[in-house]
């Protein structure tokens, strides 16, 4: 079974990325042949500073490796190190109905938020389809916001197969219900573009300030809170704290007597502790740039090998060869 996923280097990675995609992807390394990449081509639709792109790409590599991506099991690479994917994007775009792309929420959301309505942003899902199909992927671990893009991929693969004969594997999304949409500091989906993130690796003081600043209601500590399970800090605590600790705090909030300040303080401590080992690993990796470069170089060579085989199949199918 081949497992594939990508992550954009569009800013510091956050708890939404981690629990929605990275942790499931890291667990899946054991279950098959995993290919994970840094989607730098995709980032060009929202980022136009070359130095920032280079720095972010490096940071994503460090973050993912620090969190447990194992290069001995997993092929880890930069999307743009496999330029074959852009050629496949063109082949796929000739069978992609406009209507399919016009229905994509992500394009509508991004342009509504002020991103330039470029052709790249509009055809973003076709590049994503090429990413998935060029590695004969079976399973794509993603958060819920990417579900529609995996559905587009399936539709495009079926269209190509119908037009030219069986060429592509039809992939399935893998979305973990309990972390499909990790909430941000304001209760909306955690997202860099909403400015509501808790980064995986940030300065202690900055994260403490963010967490202590989460706005709660004005009920007194003594009041029982029957809606404790909907409290944002409780929801986040369930992700970063041991299950019995999270349950204990939820119960104390429900019963009354636990103040929001103490709850947020616990959230910060549990968050800090959750990523302590990864933080130490990341510091080691920062000091070993040649190692990180080597991982990405080896990954790119393996990815390119497979990608060129599948691209050759597609070129032959449609008559280019
Ligand atoms: P990106 O970079 O926006 O996000 C990376 C992954 O993190 C997940 N995620 C979340 N999950 C739960 N809750 C949240 N608040 C949250 N925020 C982000 C995303 O769902 C995603 O899985 N288009 C993709 C990158 C991509 C890709 C691909 C993915 C390019 N090609 C091929 C899979 C297969 C993206 O922008 O993800």
Tab-separated table of C-alpha atoms and ligand atoms in Angstrom:
chain	number	residue	atom	x	y	z
A	1	UNK	CA	0.000	0.000	0.000
A	2	UNK	CA	1.358	3.423	-0.912
A	3	UNK	CA	0.621	6.346	1.388
A	4	UNK	CA	1.218	9.894	0.239
A	5	UNK	CA	0.728	13.375	1.595
A	6	UNK	CA	2.087	16.895	1.248
A	7	UNK	CA	2.338	20.013	3.329
A	8	UNK	CA	2.874	23.576	2.157
A	9	UNK	CA	5.857	25.569	3.422
A	10	UNK	CA	3.705	28.654	3.718
A	11	UNK	CA	4.580	29.411	7.359
A	12	UNK	CA	5.383	27.850	10.721
A	13	UNK	CA	3.639	24.498	11.171
A	14	UNK	CA	0.934	24.411	13.845
A	15	UNK	CA	-1.146	22.013	15.908
A	16	UNK	CA	-3.719	21.715	13.082
A	17	UNK	CA	-1.021	20.464	10.711
A	18	UNK	CA	0.402	18.206	13.388
A	19	UNK	CA	-2.718	16.459	14.660
A	20	UNK	CA	-4.643	16.632	11.357
A	21	UNK	CA	-1.932	15.305	9.087
A	22	UNK	CA	1.612	14.864	10.436
A	23	UNK	CA	0.899	12.551	13.342
A	24	UNK	CA	-1.430	10.269	11.325
A	25	UNK	CA	1.139	10.279	8.494
A	26	UNK	CA	3.928	9.366	10.911
A	27	UNK	CA	1.844	6.500	12.316
A	28	UNK	CA	1.081	5.270	8.801
A	29	UNK	CA	4.809	4.925	8.041
A	30	UNK	CA	4.537	1.506	9.687
A	31	UNK	CA	1.664	0.362	7.491
A	32	UNK	CA	3.046	0.831	4.003
A	33	UNK	CA	5.276	2.542	1.589
A	34	UNK	CA	5.109	6.224	2.600
A	35	UNK	CA	5.898	9.242	0.401
A	36	UNK	CA	5.679	12.669	2.092
A	37	UNK	CA	6.690	15.919	0.500
A	38	UNK	CA	7.017	19.660	1.041
A	39	UNK	CA	4.600	21.294	-1.407
A	40	UNK	CA	6.759	24.227	-2.486
A	41	UNK	CA	5.213	24.555	-5.975
A	42	UNK	CA	1.837	24.983	-4.273
A	43	UNK	CA	3.203	27.644	-1.932
A	44	UNK	CA	3.986	29.921	-4.848
A	45	UNK	CA	0.243	30.592	-5.072
A	46	UNK	CA	0.362	32.463	-1.761
A	47	UNK	CA	3.981	33.417	-1.120
A	48	UNK	CA	6.219	35.599	-3.244
A	49	UNK	CA	9.388	36.134	-1.215
A	50	UNK	CA	12.126	33.712	-2.361
A	51	UNK	CA	14.096	33.941	0.887
A	52	UNK	CA	11.011	33.240	2.949
A	53	UNK	CA	10.113	30.270	0.743
A	54	UNK	CA	13.611	28.820	1.134
A	55	UNK	CA	13.565	29.343	4.899
A	56	UNK	CA	10.075	27.905	5.341
A	57	UNK	CA	10.943	24.869	3.238
A	58	UNK	CA	13.909	24.195	5.465
A	59	UNK	CA	11.769	24.655	8.583
A	60	UNK	CA	9.136	22.186	7.372
A	61	UNK	CA	11.867	19.609	6.755
A	62	UNK	CA	13.225	20.135	10.277
A	63	UNK	CA	9.770	20.106	11.874
A	64	UNK	CA	8.612	16.927	10.147
A	65	UNK	CA	11.840	15.056	10.889
A	66	UNK	CA	11.810	16.262	14.510
A	67	UNK	CA	8.223	15.050	14.929
A	68	UNK	CA	9.148	11.533	13.893
A	69	UNK	CA	9.220	11.206	10.115
A	70	UNK	CA	11.687	8.371	9.654
A	71	UNK	CA	13.734	8.704	6.458
A	72	UNK	CA	14.752	5.052	6.716
A	73	UNK	CA	11.129	4.066	6.068
A	74	UNK	CA	9.702	7.070	4.277
A	75	UNK	CA	10.587	8.846	1.072
A	76	UNK	CA	10.742	12.530	2.065
A	77	UNK	CA	11.351	15.186	-0.578
A	78	UNK	CA	10.623	18.602	-1.959
A	79	UNK	CA	7.769	18.619	-4.487
A	80	UNK	CA	9.756	20.758	-6.948
A	81	UNK	CA	12.648	18.280	-6.952
A	82	UNK	CA	10.349	16.110	-9.094
A	83	UNK	CA	9.458	18.403	-12.022
A	84	UNK	CA	7.734	15.454	-13.778
A	85	UNK	CA	4.724	16.348	-11.645
A	86	UNK	CA	4.202	19.592	-13.591
A	87	UNK	CA	4.085	17.712	-16.881
A	88	UNK	CA	1.494	15.349	-15.484
A	89	UNK	CA	-0.459	18.393	-14.275
A	90	UNK	CA	-0.812	19.476	-17.900
A	91	UNK	CA	-1.985	16.068	-19.084
A	92	UNK	CA	-4.555	15.953	-16.284
A	93	UNK	CA	-5.724	19.510	-16.887
A	94	UNK	CA	-6.859	18.527	-20.384
A	95	UNK	CA	-9.429	16.135	-18.893
A	96	UNK	CA	-10.407	18.287	-15.879
A	97	UNK	CA	-13.827	19.934	-16.281
A	98	UNK	CA	-13.861	23.649	-15.407
A	99	UNK	CA	-16.964	23.073	-13.288
A	100	UNK	CA	-15.065	20.715	-11.009
A	101	UNK	CA	-12.523	23.427	-10.178
A	102	UNK	CA	-15.157	26.146	-9.969
A	103	UNK	CA	-16.833	24.233	-7.162
A	104	UNK	CA	-13.685	24.063	-4.988
A	105	UNK	CA	-14.185	25.832	-1.630
A	106	UNK	CA	-10.519	26.470	-1.073
A	107	UNK	CA	-10.206	28.706	-4.160
A	108	UNK	CA	-13.317	30.653	-3.164
A	109	UNK	CA	-12.115	31.046	0.440
A	110	UNK	CA	-8.659	32.172	-0.557
A	111	UNK	CA	-9.790	34.760	-3.104
A	112	UNK	CA	-12.424	36.013	-0.653
A	113	UNK	CA	-9.591	36.578	1.826
A	114	UNK	CA	-7.690	38.660	-0.701
A	115	UNK	CA	-5.300	36.224	-2.373
A	116	UNK	CA	-4.752	37.093	-6.034
A	117	UNK	CA	-7.096	35.098	-8.277
A	118	UNK	CA	-4.325	33.636	-10.435
A	119	UNK	CA	-4.561	30.677	-12.754
A	120	UNK	CA	-2.176	28.824	-10.420
A	121	UNK	CA	-4.517	29.268	-7.472
A	122	UNK	CA	-7.495	28.153	-9.571
A	123	UNK	CA	-5.768	25.064	-10.956
A	124	UNK	CA	-4.114	24.218	-7.617
A	125	UNK	CA	-6.224	21.007	-7.278
A	126	UNK	CA	-4.919	19.709	-10.630
A	127	UNK	CA	-1.320	19.960	-9.402
A	128	UNK	CA	-2.448	18.233	-6.241
A	129	UNK	CA	-4.075	15.477	-8.325
A	130	UNK	CA	-0.785	15.046	-10.185
A	131	UNK	CA	1.078	14.854	-6.843
A	132	UNK	CA	-1.124	12.000	-5.765
A	133	UNK	CA	-1.487	10.108	-9.041
A	134	UNK	CA	2.170	10.241	-10.079
A	135	UNK	CA	3.131	7.965	-7.161
A	136	UNK	CA	0.293	5.430	-7.651
A	137	UNK	CA	-0.935	6.429	-4.181
A	138	UNK	CA	-3.619	4.395	-2.432
A	139	UNK	CA	-4.087	6.390	0.760
A	140	UNK	CA	-3.831	10.145	1.375
A	141	UNK	CA	-3.836	11.229	5.053
A	142	UNK	CA	-5.167	14.810	5.277
A	143	UNK	CA	-7.281	17.117	7.421
A	144	UNK	CA	-10.898	17.730	6.429
A	145	UNK	CA	-10.093	20.925	4.516
A	146	UNK	CA	-8.305	18.815	1.870
A	147	UNK	CA	-11.086	16.249	1.413
A	148	UNK	CA	-12.600	17.986	-1.586
A	149	UNK	CA	-9.203	18.100	-3.296
A	150	UNK	CA	-8.792	14.343	-2.927
A	151	UNK	CA	-12.289	13.915	-4.381
A	152	UNK	CA	-11.273	16.082	-7.357
A	153	UNK	CA	-8.217	13.838	-7.759
A	154	UNK	CA	-10.420	10.761	-7.884
A	155	UNK	CA	-12.721	12.340	-10.485
A	156	UNK	CA	-9.798	13.408	-12.658
A	157	UNK	CA	-8.191	9.948	-12.458
A	158	UNK	CA	-11.461	8.295	-13.454
A	159	UNK	CA	-11.854	10.716	-16.399
A	160	UNK	CA	-8.332	9.995	-17.634
A	161	UNK	CA	-8.794	6.241	-17.228
A	162	UNK	CA	-12.072	6.383	-19.153
A	163	UNK	CA	-10.529	8.417	-21.949
A	164	UNK	CA	-7.255	6.482	-22.307
A	165	UNK	CA	-7.600	3.153	-20.490
A	166	UNK	CA	-6.573	2.140	-16.961
A	167	UNK	CA	-3.608	4.368	-16.146
A	168	UNK	CA	-3.999	5.656	-12.597
A	169	UNK	CA	-4.704	4.135	-9.209
A	170	UNK	CA	-7.793	5.692	-7.589
A	171	UNK	CA	-6.746	7.027	-4.143
A	172	UNK	CA	-8.720	7.208	-0.895
A	173	UNK	CA	-8.497	10.060	1.630
A	174	UNK	CA	-7.734	9.095	5.243
A	175	UNK	CA	-9.279	11.607	7.615
A	176	UNK	CA	-9.220	10.998	11.379
A	177	UNK	CA	-12.586	12.132	12.666
A	178	UNK	CA	-11.340	13.304	16.089
A	179	UNK	CA	-8.743	15.658	14.558
A	180	UNK	CA	-10.340	16.379	11.161
A	181	UNK	CA	-10.547	20.068	12.069
A	182	UNK	CA	-8.338	21.200	14.941
A	183	UNK	CA	-9.705	24.487	16.343
A	184	UNK	CA	-7.523	27.588	16.623
A	185	UNK	CA	-7.254	30.191	19.391
A	186	UNK	CA	-10.548	31.784	18.300
A	187	UNK	CA	-12.451	28.504	17.948
A	188	UNK	CA	-12.427	28.557	14.122
A	189	UNK	CA	-10.327	26.035	12.151
A	190	UNK	CA	-6.669	26.538	13.123
A	191	UNK	CA	-5.034	28.121	10.105
A	192	UNK	CA	-2.106	30.406	9.481
A	193	UNK	CA	-4.276	32.602	7.307
A	194	UNK	CA	-6.730	33.161	10.187
A	195	UNK	CA	-3.884	34.199	12.537
A	196	UNK	CA	-5.171	31.820	15.223
A	197	UNK	CA	-2.410	29.217	15.382
A	198	UNK	CA	-0.360	27.582	18.095
A	199	UNK	CA	2.899	26.617	16.409
A	200	UNK	CA	4.474	23.241	17.104
A	201	UNK	CA	7.855	24.832	17.759
A	202	UNK	CA	7.641	28.358	19.058
A	203	UNK	CA	9.301	30.363	21.799
A	204	UNK	CA	8.034	29.439	25.242
A	205	UNK	CA	7.043	32.978	26.201
A	206	UNK	CA	5.159	33.630	22.966
A	207	UNK	CA	3.056	30.458	23.185
A	208	UNK	CA	2.337	30.959	26.875
A	209	UNK	CA	1.047	34.426	26.055
A	210	UNK	CA	-1.131	33.123	23.218
A	211	UNK	CA	-2.644	30.361	25.334
A	212	UNK	CA	-3.228	32.568	28.396
A	213	UNK	CA	-4.888	35.065	26.038
A	214	UNK	CA	-7.603	32.649	24.836
A	215	UNK	CA	-10.885	34.463	25.423
A	216	UNK	CA	-13.416	32.623	27.587
A	217	UNK	CA	-16.844	33.615	28.868
A	218	UNK	CA	-17.500	35.599	32.054
A	219	UNK	CA	-18.860	32.799	34.255
A	220	UNK	CA	-17.214	32.618	37.692
A	221	UNK	CA	-14.900	29.684	38.567
A	222	UNK	CA	-17.477	28.307	41.000
A	223	UNK	CA	-20.279	28.008	38.444
A	224	UNK	CA	-20.781	24.486	37.075
A	225	UNK	CA	-20.230	24.335	33.304
A	226	UNK	CA	-22.355	21.622	31.702
A	227	UNK	CA	-20.871	22.537	28.308
A	228	UNK	CA	-17.285	21.777	29.450
A	229	UNK	CA	-16.675	19.482	26.468
A	230	UNK	CA	-17.150	22.449	24.115
A	231	UNK	CA	-14.579	24.589	25.926
A	232	UNK	CA	-11.712	25.356	23.546
A	233	UNK	CA	-8.958	24.804	26.127
A	234	UNK	CA	-10.492	21.437	27.046
A	235	UNK	CA	-10.594	20.427	23.377
A	236	UNK	CA	-6.935	21.350	22.917
A	237	UNK	CA	-5.983	19.722	26.217
A	238	UNK	CA	-7.458	16.448	24.916
A	239	UNK	CA	-4.916	16.587	22.092
A	240	UNK	CA	-1.774	17.416	24.063
A	241	UNK	CA	-2.327	15.949	27.558
A	242	UNK	CA	-2.542	12.332	28.729
A	243	UNK	CA	-6.185	11.162	28.443
A	244	UNK	CA	-6.795	10.929	32.221
A	245	UNK	CA	-5.438	14.439	32.834
A	246	UNK	CA	-7.683	15.895	30.136
A	247	UNK	CA	-10.687	14.007	31.524
A	248	UNK	CA	-9.935	15.205	35.052
A	249	UNK	CA	-9.793	18.872	33.984
A	250	UNK	CA	-12.964	18.522	31.923
A	251	UNK	CA	-14.800	17.034	34.912
A	252	UNK	CA	-13.549	19.747	37.259
A	253	UNK	CA	-14.693	22.428	34.836
A	254	UNK	CA	-18.100	20.772	34.488
A	255	UNK	CA	-18.551	20.459	38.260
A	256	UNK	CA	-17.465	24.051	38.987
A	257	UNK	CA	-14.482	25.197	41.009
A	258	UNK	CA	-11.844	25.245	38.275
A	259	UNK	CA	-10.930	28.708	37.006
A	260	UNK	CA	-10.217	29.383	33.332
A	261	UNK	CA	-6.744	30.710	34.245
A	262	UNK	CA	-5.749	27.391	35.848
A	263	UNK	CA	-7.180	25.465	32.897
A	264	UNK	CA	-5.154	27.524	30.404
A	265	UNK	CA	-2.032	27.183	32.533
A	266	UNK	CA	-2.434	23.401	32.414
A	267	UNK	CA	-2.958	23.576	28.650
A	268	UNK	CA	0.307	25.430	28.215
A	269	UNK	CA	2.219	22.955	30.424
A	270	UNK	CA	0.788	19.934	28.627
A	271	UNK	CA	1.554	21.460	25.215
A	272	UNK	CA	5.126	22.245	26.261
A	273	UNK	CA	5.642	18.740	27.617
A	274	UNK	CA	4.003	17.047	24.599
A	275	UNK	CA	6.604	18.436	22.214
A	276	UNK	CA	9.620	18.355	24.579
A	277	UNK	CA	11.310	15.359	22.948
A	278	UNK	CA	10.618	16.663	19.437
A	279	UNK	CA	12.016	20.052	20.441
A	280	UNK	CA	15.269	18.429	21.554
A	281	UNK	CA	15.451	16.405	18.326
A	282	UNK	CA	14.836	19.527	16.297
A	283	UNK	CA	17.757	21.301	17.982
A	284	UNK	CA	20.018	18.394	16.992
A	285	UNK	CA	18.781	18.535	13.402
A	286	UNK	CA	19.383	22.287	13.173
A	287	UNK	CA	23.008	21.521	13.969
A	288	UNK	CA	23.179	18.893	11.187
A	289	UNK	CA	22.243	20.692	7.945
A	290	UNK	CA	24.141	18.217	5.756
A	291	UNK	CA	22.118	15.355	7.148
A	292	UNK	CA	18.835	17.126	6.360
A	293	UNK	CA	20.005	18.005	2.836
A	294	UNK	CA	21.025	14.383	2.315
A	295	UNK	CA	17.595	13.099	3.401
A	296	UNK	CA	15.824	15.379	0.929
A	297	UNK	CA	18.298	14.550	-1.853
A	298	UNK	CA	17.891	10.779	-1.405
A	299	UNK	CA	14.128	11.175	-1.150
A	300	UNK	CA	14.000	13.186	-4.366
A	301	UNK	CA	15.983	10.554	-6.261
A	302	UNK	CA	13.610	7.768	-5.154
A	303	UNK	CA	10.502	9.858	-5.794
A	304	UNK	CA	11.737	10.851	-9.234
A	305	UNK	CA	12.349	7.262	-10.173
A	306	UNK	CA	8.782	6.262	-9.485
A	307	UNK	CA	7.321	9.484	-10.905
A	308	UNK	CA	9.057	9.050	-14.230
A	309	UNK	CA	7.730	5.497	-14.560
A	310	UNK	CA	4.145	6.618	-13.983
A	311	UNK	CA	4.551	9.676	-16.215
A	312	UNK	CA	5.843	7.429	-19.012
A	313	UNK	CA	2.720	5.281	-18.601
A	314	UNK	CA	0.495	8.366	-18.880
A	315	UNK	CA	2.379	9.755	-21.917
A	316	UNK	CA	2.025	6.449	-23.702
A	317	UNK	CA	-1.667	6.156	-22.779
A	318	UNK	CA	-2.590	9.505	-24.317
A	319	UNK	CA	-0.416	9.174	-27.413
A	320	UNK	CA	2.500	11.481	-26.676
A	321	UNK	CA	4.806	8.460	-26.972
B	1	LIG	P1	-1.665	22.462	4.054
B	1	LIG	O1	-0.213	22.765	3.883
B	1	LIG	O2	-2.612	23.602	4.131
B	1	LIG	O3	-1.874	21.605	5.345
B	1	LIG	C1	-1.148	20.420	5.587
B	1	LIG	C2	-2.055	19.384	6.237
B	1	LIG	O4	-2.507	19.862	7.495
B	1	LIG	C3	-3.921	19.705	7.573
B	1	LIG	N1	-4.494	20.777	8.425
B	1	LIG	C4	-5.398	20.564	9.393
B	1	LIG	N2	-5.979	19.427	9.842
B	1	LIG	C5	-6.846	19.547	10.874
B	1	LIG	N3	-7.139	20.731	11.469
B	1	LIG	C6	-6.585	21.899	11.057
B	1	LIG	N4	-6.881	23.038	11.660
B	1	LIG	C7	-5.667	21.837	9.958
B	1	LIG	N5	-4.946	22.774	9.298
B	1	LIG	C8	-4.231	22.098	8.352
B	1	LIG	C9	-4.404	19.851	6.138
B	1	LIG	O5	-5.678	19.274	5.960
B	1	LIG	C10	-3.316	19.106	5.406
B	1	LIG	O6	-3.563	17.718	5.370
B	1	LIG	N6	-2.977	21.215	-0.556
B	1	LIG	C11	-2.339	20.711	0.629
B	1	LIG	C12	-0.907	20.244	0.381
B	1	LIG	C13	-0.792	19.239	-0.700
B	1	LIG	C14	-1.186	17.865	-0.628
B	1	LIG	C15	-0.871	17.316	-1.901
B	1	LIG	C16	-1.773	17.078	0.365
B	1	LIG	C17	-0.265	19.463	-1.933
B	1	LIG	N7	-0.317	18.296	-2.666
B	1	LIG	C18	-1.116	15.968	-2.174
B	1	LIG	C19	-2.024	15.729	0.078
B	1	LIG	C20	-1.706	15.193	-1.198
B	1	LIG	C21	-2.312	21.836	1.650
B	1	LIG	O7	-2.363	22.973	1.304
B	1	LIG	O8	-2.129	21.444	2.919
